mmCIF file of C-alpha atoms in Angstrom:
data_model
loop_
_atom_site.group_PDB
_atom_site.id
_atom_site.type_symbol
_atom_site.label_atom_id
_atom_site.label_comp_id
_atom_site.label_asym_id
_atom_site.label_seq_id
_atom_site.Cartn_x
_atom_site.Cartn_y
_atom_site.Cartn_z
ATOM 1 C CA MET A 1 96.778 -41.057 -91.879
ATOM 2 C CA LEU A 2 96.592 -42.615 -88.407
ATOM 3 C CA VAL A 3 97.175 -46.345 -88.213
ATOM 4 C CA VAL A 4 96.298 -48.226 -85.052
ATOM 5 C CA LYS A 5 98.006 -51.534 -84.437
ATOM 6 C CA ARG A 6 96.427 -53.976 -82.054
ATOM 7 C CA LYS A 7 98.574 -55.974 -79.708
ATOM 8 C CA ARG A 8 96.271 -58.966 -79.983
ATOM 9 C CA PRO A 9 93.501 -59.849 -82.404
ATOM 10 C CA ILE A 10 89.910 -59.003 -81.570
ATOM 11 C CA PHE A 11 88.884 -62.637 -81.704
ATOM 12 C CA SER A 12 91.616 -64.046 -79.562
ATOM 13 C CA THR A 13 92.471 -67.698 -79.877
ATOM 14 C CA SER A 14 93.284 -67.989 -76.203
ATOM 15 C CA PRO A 15 93.259 -71.410 -74.579
ATOM 16 C CA ARG A 16 90.296 -70.495 -72.350
ATOM 17 C CA LYS A 17 87.412 -72.867 -72.703
ATOM 18 C CA GLU A 18 83.920 -71.543 -73.218
ATOM 19 C CA VAL A 19 81.420 -71.405 -70.397
ATOM 20 C CA SER A 20 78.399 -73.578 -71.116
ATOM 21 C CA VAL A 21 74.837 -72.332 -71.007
ATOM 22 C CA LEU A 22 74.078 -74.823 -68.244
ATOM 23 C CA SER A 23 76.840 -73.478 -65.987
ATOM 24 C CA THR A 24 75.702 -69.900 -66.675
ATOM 25 C CA LEU A 25 72.142 -70.810 -65.695
ATOM 26 C CA GLY A 26 73.461 -72.565 -62.599
ATOM 27 C CA ARG A 27 75.437 -69.497 -61.594
ATOM 28 C CA MET A 28 72.365 -67.331 -62.127
ATOM 29 C CA VAL A 29 70.212 -69.587 -59.953
ATOM 30 C CA VAL A 30 72.862 -69.609 -57.222
ATOM 31 C CA LEU A 31 73.137 -65.811 -57.397
ATOM 32 C CA LEU A 32 69.371 -65.383 -57.123
ATOM 33 C CA GLY A 33 69.231 -67.899 -54.267
ATOM 34 C CA LEU A 34 71.998 -66.107 -52.365
ATOM 35 C CA THR A 35 70.270 -62.765 -52.898
ATOM 36 C CA PHE A 36 66.978 -64.184 -51.648
ATOM 37 C CA CYS A 37 68.658 -65.710 -48.574
ATOM 38 C CA LEU A 38 70.319 -62.389 -47.759
ATOM 39 C CA LEU A 39 66.972 -60.612 -48.136
ATOM 40 C CA LEU A 40 65.407 -63.100 -45.722
ATOM 41 C CA LEU A 41 68.296 -62.498 -43.354
ATOM 42 C CA VAL A 42 67.662 -58.740 -43.386
ATOM 43 C CA ARG A 43 63.962 -59.321 -42.836
ATOM 44 C CA PHE A 44 64.006 -61.919 -40.059
ATOM 45 C CA TYR A 45 67.405 -61.601 -38.318
ATOM 46 C CA GLN A 46 67.138 -58.873 -35.672
ATOM 47 C CA PRO A 47 70.765 -57.594 -35.772
ATOM 48 C CA ALA A 48 70.601 -57.232 -39.568
ATOM 49 C CA THR A 49 67.258 -55.438 -39.292
ATOM 50 C CA HIS A 50 68.642 -53.034 -36.696
ATOM 51 C CA LEU A 51 71.707 -52.374 -38.854
ATOM 52 C CA MET A 52 69.462 -51.585 -41.829
ATOM 53 C CA GLN A 53 67.348 -49.232 -39.706
ATOM 54 C CA HIS A 54 70.503 -47.529 -38.432
ATOM 55 C CA ILE A 55 71.783 -46.991 -41.993
ATOM 56 C CA VAL A 56 68.423 -45.617 -43.150
ATOM 57 C CA GLY A 57 68.467 -43.145 -40.258
ATOM 58 C CA THR A 58 71.818 -41.599 -41.201
ATOM 59 C CA SER A 59 72.095 -38.128 -42.669
ATOM 60 C CA LEU A 60 73.664 -39.558 -45.832
ATOM 61 C CA TRP A 61 70.546 -41.636 -46.481
ATOM 62 C CA GLN A 62 68.384 -38.589 -45.798
ATOM 63 C CA GLN A 63 70.348 -36.727 -48.464
ATOM 64 C CA LEU A 64 69.471 -39.492 -50.934
ATOM 65 C CA TYR A 65 65.807 -38.621 -50.463
ATOM 66 C CA GLY A 66 66.559 -35.058 -51.535
ATOM 67 C CA PHE A 67 68.816 -36.149 -54.386
ATOM 68 C CA PHE A 68 66.124 -38.419 -55.871
ATOM 69 C CA HIS A 69 63.335 -35.935 -55.009
ATOM 70 C CA VAL A 70 61.500 -38.419 -52.805
ATOM 71 C CA GLU A 71 58.816 -36.641 -50.799
ATOM 72 C CA THR A 72 56.196 -39.272 -49.969
ATOM 73 C CA ALA A 73 56.286 -42.102 -47.452
ATOM 74 C CA LEU A 74 55.717 -44.613 -50.258
ATOM 75 C CA GLY A 75 58.662 -43.188 -52.181
ATOM 76 C CA ARG A 76 60.856 -43.478 -49.085
ATOM 77 C CA GLU A 77 59.861 -47.105 -48.578
ATOM 78 C CA GLN A 78 60.563 -47.874 -52.222
ATOM 79 C CA LEU A 79 63.998 -46.270 -52.011
ATOM 80 C CA ILE A 80 64.777 -48.242 -48.850
ATOM 81 C CA LEU A 81 63.669 -51.466 -50.544
ATOM 82 C CA MET A 82 65.766 -50.706 -53.625
ATOM 83 C CA GLY A 83 68.779 -50.061 -51.413
ATOM 84 C CA ILE A 84 68.293 -53.308 -49.507
ATOM 85 C CA VAL A 85 67.868 -55.385 -52.668
ATOM 86 C CA LEU A 86 70.849 -53.750 -54.372
ATOM 87 C CA CYS A 87 73.101 -54.280 -51.349
ATOM 88 C CA CYS A 88 71.997 -57.899 -50.962
ATOM 89 C CA PHE A 89 72.581 -58.538 -54.680
ATOM 90 C CA LEU A 90 76.061 -56.995 -54.612
ATOM 91 C CA LEU A 91 76.978 -58.965 -51.491
ATOM 92 C CA ALA A 92 75.671 -62.171 -53.092
ATOM 93 C CA LEU A 93 77.685 -61.424 -56.239
ATOM 94 C CA PHE A 94 80.821 -60.920 -54.139
ATOM 95 C CA ILE A 95 80.191 -64.182 -52.265
ATOM 96 C CA GLN A 96 79.684 -66.023 -55.556
ATOM 97 C CA LEU A 97 82.857 -64.595 -57.087
ATOM 98 C CA VAL A 98 84.893 -65.566 -54.026
ATOM 99 C CA GLY A 99 83.348 -69.044 -54.132
ATOM 100 C CA LEU A 100 84.175 -69.443 -57.833
ATOM 101 C CA TRP A 101 87.731 -68.245 -57.202
ATOM 102 C CA ILE A 102 88.160 -70.796 -54.385
ATOM 103 C CA ILE A 103 86.769 -73.583 -56.575
ATOM 104 C CA SER A 104 89.111 -72.644 -59.424
ATOM 105 C CA ARG A 105 92.094 -72.693 -57.026
ATOM 106 C CA PHE A 106 91.214 -76.237 -55.902
ATOM 107 C CA ARG A 107 90.731 -77.448 -59.491
ATOM 108 C CA ARG A 108 94.210 -76.262 -60.501
ATOM 109 C CA ARG A 109 95.875 -78.467 -57.904
#
């Protein structure tokens, strides 16, 4: 018979304090706000728009159309929009995580 021993219990009694619902909602609102601001930046800031158009024109992006079987102009626009939103969300998440890390470093001091 195989016996598995855990190094720590499943319900750890670590000294970490719980995150409140209010702080979770605040983080969500900040994340959505950052994502929206980045989307506005891509839409109205010319260098960001040109960068997006350059990326969409690459052969790698053209291969995505074939991979997802996108054949219509509407499908291409939807894939471009999904890519923009996903990239803006991931960048906003990274910015938020860095901001939370910086705040936690200042609180420790």
